């Protein structure tokens, strides 16, 4: 536990000094502000784009439009920013040789993986929750309606997916020799999950489905327990990837 504490402290200092945490938070704050703003302005933008010659019937935006923008921004851009920032989390340490002296002096290799995972997962969850809070505040201001009654429940699958994604990033980096290979592994794995989601019999077990039904859940059209299998498998996969990353790290030549 002492190894985990000190290495986690070192990791937190590093992500702050390298500005990675700052970059992540700024991007997600922007997403939080833009999501309701784009929902509010999109009808006006469309009207001005087509001009007065073409009559467009555009429905008034609601809170649903704001949350659609939020989940689109997070799942189509936000998660990949996290992947890009931390795809070299383990491979970078190994290639620089910065772990050699620490391991020689008694640092447990499992502490490296544990700390890496904790720091990445904490940042991912923090960024999502911060962006969510900003979107919720602006959405309540711009769209004071009752169309989105379950916003907190809808966030749960996304947070579980972030835990899974963090483990995938660490594992991909642990088996790779450089940041590009780790990035390629993680992106390819996510792409395969998207392809698997095309098959209805598989989709309910697929971790990627956790970032596809959020708007439906917040509207009450889908119940959270309908994603029980996807959430359970994602958590089990998180444990498996985490354990596998430790196994790889224990055998890796430093």
Short mmCIF file of C-alpha atoms in Angstrom, two decimals:
data_model
loop_
_atom_site.label_atom_id
_atom_site.label_comp_id
_atom_site.label_asym_id
_atom_site.label_seq_id
_atom_site.Cartn_x
_atom_site.Cartn_y
_atom_site.Cartn_z
CA UNK A 1 0.00 0.00 0.00
CA UNK A 2 2.87 2.36 0.74
CA UNK A 3 4.27 1.80 -2.76
CA UNK A 4 0.87 2.60 -4.28
CA UNK A 5 0.52 5.76 -2.19
CA UNK A 6 3.93 7.19 -3.12
CA UNK A 7 3.74 6.20 -6.79
CA UNK A 8 0.22 7.62 -7.09
CA UNK A 9 1.48 10.85 -5.56
CA UNK A 10 4.29 10.89 -8.12
CA UNK A 11 1.78 10.26 -10.94
CA UNK A 12 -0.49 13.08 -9.81
CA UNK A 13 2.45 15.48 -9.73
CA UNK A 14 3.51 14.37 -13.19
CA UNK A 15 0.08 14.83 -14.81
CA UNK A 16 -0.08 18.29 -13.29
CA UNK A 17 3.43 19.29 -14.39
CA UNK A 18 2.91 17.95 -17.92
CA UNK A 19 -0.42 19.87 -18.13
CA UNK A 20 -2.27 16.72 -19.16
CA UNK A 21 -4.81 17.09 -16.36
CA UNK A 22 -5.27 20.76 -17.22
CA UNK A 23 -5.78 19.97 -20.91
CA UNK A 24 -8.31 17.26 -20.12
CA UNK A 25 -10.31 19.44 -17.74
CA UNK A 26 -10.32 22.45 -20.08
CA UNK A 27 -11.59 20.34 -22.98
CA UNK A 28 -14.34 18.77 -20.88
CA UNK A 29 -15.32 22.16 -19.44
CA UNK A 30 -15.69 23.43 -23.01
CA UNK A 31 -17.88 20.42 -23.80
CA UNK A 32 -19.99 21.21 -20.74
CA UNK A 33 -20.53 24.81 -21.84
CA UNK A 34 -21.01 24.14 -25.55
CA UNK A 35 -23.53 21.30 -25.26
CA UNK A 36 -26.51 23.39 -24.08
CA UNK A 37 -25.29 26.43 -25.99
CA UNK A 38 -25.24 24.54 -29.31
CA UNK A 39 -28.67 23.10 -28.60
CA UNK A 40 -29.95 26.63 -27.97
CA UNK A 41 -28.32 28.24 -31.02
CA UNK A 42 -28.68 25.47 -33.63
CA UNK A 43 -32.18 26.52 -34.80
CA UNK A 44 -31.03 30.12 -35.27
CA UNK A 45 -27.90 28.98 -37.08
CA UNK A 46 -29.96 26.83 -39.45
CA UNK A 47 -32.41 29.68 -40.14
CA UNK A 48 -29.61 32.14 -40.89
CA UNK A 49 -27.80 29.60 -43.07
CA UNK A 50 -30.77 28.95 -45.34
CA UNK A 51 -31.94 32.58 -45.38
CA UNK A 52 -35.46 33.93 -45.58
CA UNK A 53 -36.17 32.44 -49.04
CA UNK A 54 -36.56 28.92 -47.63
CA UNK A 55 -39.14 28.46 -44.91
CA UNK A 56 -37.95 25.95 -42.33
CA UNK A 57 -40.08 24.48 -39.60
CA UNK A 58 -37.65 23.86 -36.78
CA UNK A 59 -39.00 22.65 -33.44
CA UNK A 60 -38.06 24.55 -30.32
CA UNK A 61 -35.00 22.99 -28.65
CA UNK A 62 -35.50 21.25 -25.32
CA UNK A 63 -33.30 19.85 -22.58
CA UNK A 64 -33.11 16.60 -24.56
CA UNK A 65 -31.21 18.40 -27.33
CA UNK A 66 -28.71 19.67 -24.79
CA UNK A 67 -28.07 16.19 -23.38
CA UNK A 68 -27.82 14.72 -26.89
CA UNK A 69 -25.03 17.21 -27.56
CA UNK A 70 -23.36 16.39 -24.24
CA UNK A 71 -23.21 12.64 -24.81
CA UNK A 72 -22.21 13.12 -28.43
CA UNK A 73 -19.27 15.35 -27.39
CA UNK A 74 -18.10 13.00 -24.64
CA UNK A 75 -18.43 9.74 -26.55
CA UNK A 76 -17.29 10.94 -29.96
CA UNK A 77 -14.41 13.16 -28.81
CA UNK A 78 -13.89 13.20 -25.05
CA UNK A 79 -13.02 9.54 -24.53
CA UNK A 80 -10.49 9.65 -27.37
CA UNK A 81 -8.75 12.66 -25.86
CA UNK A 82 -8.25 10.59 -22.69
CA UNK A 83 -6.86 7.73 -24.81
CA UNK A 84 -4.45 10.02 -26.67
CA UNK A 85 -3.18 11.67 -23.49
CA UNK A 86 -2.44 8.41 -21.67
CA UNK A 87 -1.67 5.82 -24.35
CA UNK A 88 2.01 5.97 -23.28
CA UNK A 89 1.32 5.81 -19.54
CA UNK A 90 3.24 2.55 -19.02
CA UNK A 91 5.31 2.26 -22.20
CA UNK A 92 6.69 5.77 -21.70
CA UNK A 93 7.98 4.90 -18.23
CA UNK A 94 9.61 1.71 -19.53
CA UNK A 95 11.21 3.33 -22.58
CA UNK A 96 12.66 6.16 -20.48
CA UNK A 97 14.07 3.69 -17.99
CA UNK A 98 12.63 5.67 -15.12
CA UNK A 99 11.32 2.54 -13.39
CA UNK A 100 14.61 0.64 -13.30
CA UNK A 101 16.05 2.32 -10.21
CA UNK A 102 12.71 2.32 -8.40
CA UNK A 103 12.13 -1.40 -8.99
CA UNK A 104 15.72 -2.17 -8.03
CA UNK A 105 15.15 -0.36 -4.75
CA UNK A 106 12.09 -2.47 -4.01
CA UNK A 107 9.13 -0.84 -5.76
CA UNK A 108 6.46 -3.45 -6.41
CA UNK A 109 5.67 -3.56 -10.13
CA UNK A 110 1.98 -4.06 -9.41
CA UNK A 111 2.02 -0.69 -7.65
CA UNK A 112 3.00 0.94 -10.96
CA UNK A 113 -0.05 -0.47 -12.75
CA UNK A 114 -2.36 0.22 -9.81
CA UNK A 115 -1.26 3.85 -9.57
CA UNK A 116 -1.45 4.37 -13.33
CA UNK A 117 -4.98 2.98 -13.40
CA UNK A 118 -6.16 4.97 -10.39
CA UNK A 119 -4.83 8.26 -11.73
CA UNK A 120 -6.27 7.75 -15.24
CA UNK A 121 -9.64 6.56 -13.92
CA UNK A 122 -9.86 9.42 -11.42
CA UNK A 123 -9.12 11.96 -14.14
CA UNK A 124 -11.63 10.44 -16.53
CA UNK A 125 -14.40 10.34 -13.94
CA UNK A 126 -13.56 13.83 -12.66
CA UNK A 127 -13.60 15.30 -16.17
CA UNK A 128 -16.94 13.66 -17.01
CA UNK A 129 -18.55 14.73 -13.72
CA UNK A 130 -17.29 18.30 -14.12
CA UNK A 131 -18.59 18.51 -17.68
CA UNK A 132 -21.87 16.91 -16.60
CA UNK A 133 -22.35 19.44 -13.78
CA UNK A 134 -21.75 22.39 -16.10
CA UNK A 135 -24.13 20.99 -18.72
CA UNK A 136 -26.78 20.33 -16.07
CA UNK A 137 -26.56 23.90 -14.76
CA UNK A 138 -26.74 25.55 -18.18
CA UNK A 139 -29.46 23.14 -19.35
CA UNK A 140 -31.61 24.00 -16.34
CA UNK A 141 -31.12 27.70 -17.16
CA UNK A 142 -31.75 27.52 -20.93
CA UNK A 143 -34.36 24.72 -20.93
CA UNK A 144 -36.43 24.69 -17.72
CA UNK A 145 -38.59 21.74 -18.78
CA UNK A 146 -39.31 18.25 -17.48
CA UNK A 147 -38.20 16.30 -20.53
CA UNK A 148 -35.04 14.91 -18.87
CA UNK A 149 -36.08 13.48 -15.52
CA UNK A 150 -33.26 10.95 -15.03
CA UNK A 151 -30.02 12.77 -15.83
CA UNK A 152 -28.04 11.30 -12.93
CA UNK A 153 -29.12 7.71 -13.61
CA UNK A 154 -28.20 8.15 -17.28
CA UNK A 155 -24.68 9.14 -16.25
CA UNK A 156 -24.00 5.84 -14.42
CA UNK A 157 -23.30 3.71 -17.54
CA UNK A 158 -20.90 6.36 -18.86
CA UNK A 159 -18.94 6.40 -15.59
CA UNK A 160 -18.69 2.59 -15.62
CA UNK A 161 -17.45 2.79 -19.19
CA UNK A 162 -14.78 5.28 -18.11
CA UNK A 163 -13.52 2.77 -15.53
CA UNK A 164 -13.38 0.11 -18.23
CA UNK A 165 -11.70 2.45 -20.72
CA UNK A 166 -9.02 3.38 -18.16
CA UNK A 167 -8.15 -0.30 -17.68
CA UNK A 168 -8.06 -0.77 -21.46
CA UNK A 169 -5.67 2.18 -21.83
CA UNK A 170 -3.32 0.84 -19.13
CA UNK A 171 -3.35 -2.68 -20.56
CA UNK A 172 -2.76 -1.42 -24.10
CA UNK A 173 0.17 0.66 -22.91
CA UNK A 174 1.59 -2.23 -20.86
CA UNK A 175 1.73 -4.59 -23.85
CA UNK A 176 3.08 -1.91 -26.21
CA UNK A 177 6.59 -0.61 -26.75
CA UNK A 178 5.54 2.96 -27.59
CA UNK A 179 2.62 5.35 -27.35
CA UNK A 180 1.48 4.83 -30.95
CA UNK A 181 1.13 1.07 -30.49
CA UNK A 182 -0.84 1.60 -27.28
CA UNK A 183 -3.07 4.16 -28.98
CA UNK A 184 -3.63 1.85 -31.96
CA UNK A 185 -4.52 -1.08 -29.70
CA UNK A 186 -7.08 0.91 -27.71
CA UNK A 187 -8.69 2.58 -30.74
CA UNK A 188 -8.85 -0.75 -32.62
CA UNK A 189 -10.46 -2.45 -29.62
CA UNK A 190 -13.10 0.27 -29.35
CA UNK A 191 -13.76 0.00 -33.11
CA UNK A 192 -14.27 -3.77 -32.74
CA UNK A 193 -16.77 -3.16 -29.93
CA UNK A 194 -18.69 -0.80 -32.21
CA UNK A 195 -18.79 -3.47 -34.93
CA UNK A 196 -19.97 -6.07 -32.43
CA UNK A 197 -22.74 -3.71 -31.36
CA UNK A 198 -24.32 -4.11 -34.80
CA UNK A 199 -25.45 -7.59 -33.76
CA UNK A 200 -28.52 -7.38 -31.55
CA UNK A 201 -27.76 -10.61 -29.69
CA UNK A 202 -24.35 -9.27 -28.65
CA UNK A 203 -25.15 -5.60 -28.02
CA UNK A 204 -26.70 -6.12 -24.57
CA UNK A 205 -23.42 -7.64 -23.37
CA UNK A 206 -21.19 -5.11 -25.12
CA UNK A 207 -19.38 -2.45 -23.02
CA UNK A 208 -19.79 0.05 -25.86
CA UNK A 209 -23.58 -0.03 -25.36
CA UNK A 210 -22.96 1.87 -22.09
CA UNK A 211 -22.35 5.01 -24.14
CA UNK A 212 -25.21 4.52 -26.57
CA UNK A 213 -28.41 4.51 -24.51
CA UNK A 214 -27.79 7.39 -22.11
CA UNK A 215 -30.28 9.80 -23.67
CA UNK A 216 -32.91 7.08 -23.76
CA UNK A 217 -32.30 6.39 -20.06
CA UNK A 218 -32.57 10.05 -19.02
CA UNK A 219 -35.90 10.27 -20.85
CA UNK A 220 -37.18 7.18 -19.06
CA UNK A 221 -37.57 5.21 -22.30
CA UNK A 222 -34.90 2.71 -21.21
CA UNK A 223 -34.41 1.44 -17.68
CA UNK A 224 -30.96 1.26 -16.14
CA UNK A 225 -31.43 -2.42 -15.27
CA UNK A 226 -31.71 -3.17 -18.99
CA UNK A 227 -27.96 -2.52 -19.13
CA UNK A 228 -27.22 -4.90 -16.27
CA UNK A 229 -25.23 -7.33 -18.41
CA UNK A 230 -23.22 -4.64 -20.19
CA UNK A 231 -22.35 -2.98 -16.88
CA UNK A 232 -21.46 -6.28 -15.20
CA UNK A 233 -19.30 -7.45 -18.09
CA UNK A 234 -17.59 -4.06 -18.26
CA UNK A 235 -16.67 -4.25 -14.57
CA UNK A 236 -15.45 -7.84 -14.93
CA UNK A 237 -13.45 -6.84 -18.03
CA UNK A 238 -11.97 -3.95 -16.04
CA UNK A 239 -10.72 -6.37 -13.38
CA UNK A 240 -9.40 -8.76 -16.04
CA UNK A 241 -7.55 -6.04 -17.97
CA UNK A 242 -6.13 -4.61 -14.76
CA UNK A 243 -4.88 -8.04 -13.63
CA UNK A 244 -3.52 -8.80 -17.10
CA UNK A 245 -1.63 -5.49 -17.13
CA UNK A 246 0.01 -6.40 -13.79
CA UNK A 247 0.95 -9.83 -15.18
CA UNK A 248 2.51 -8.23 -18.27
CA UNK A 249 4.34 -5.68 -16.15
CA UNK A 250 5.78 -8.37 -13.89
CA UNK A 251 7.31 -10.09 -16.93
CA UNK A 252 8.44 -6.95 -18.76
CA UNK A 253 12.15 -6.26 -19.09
CA UNK A 254 12.97 -2.81 -17.75
#
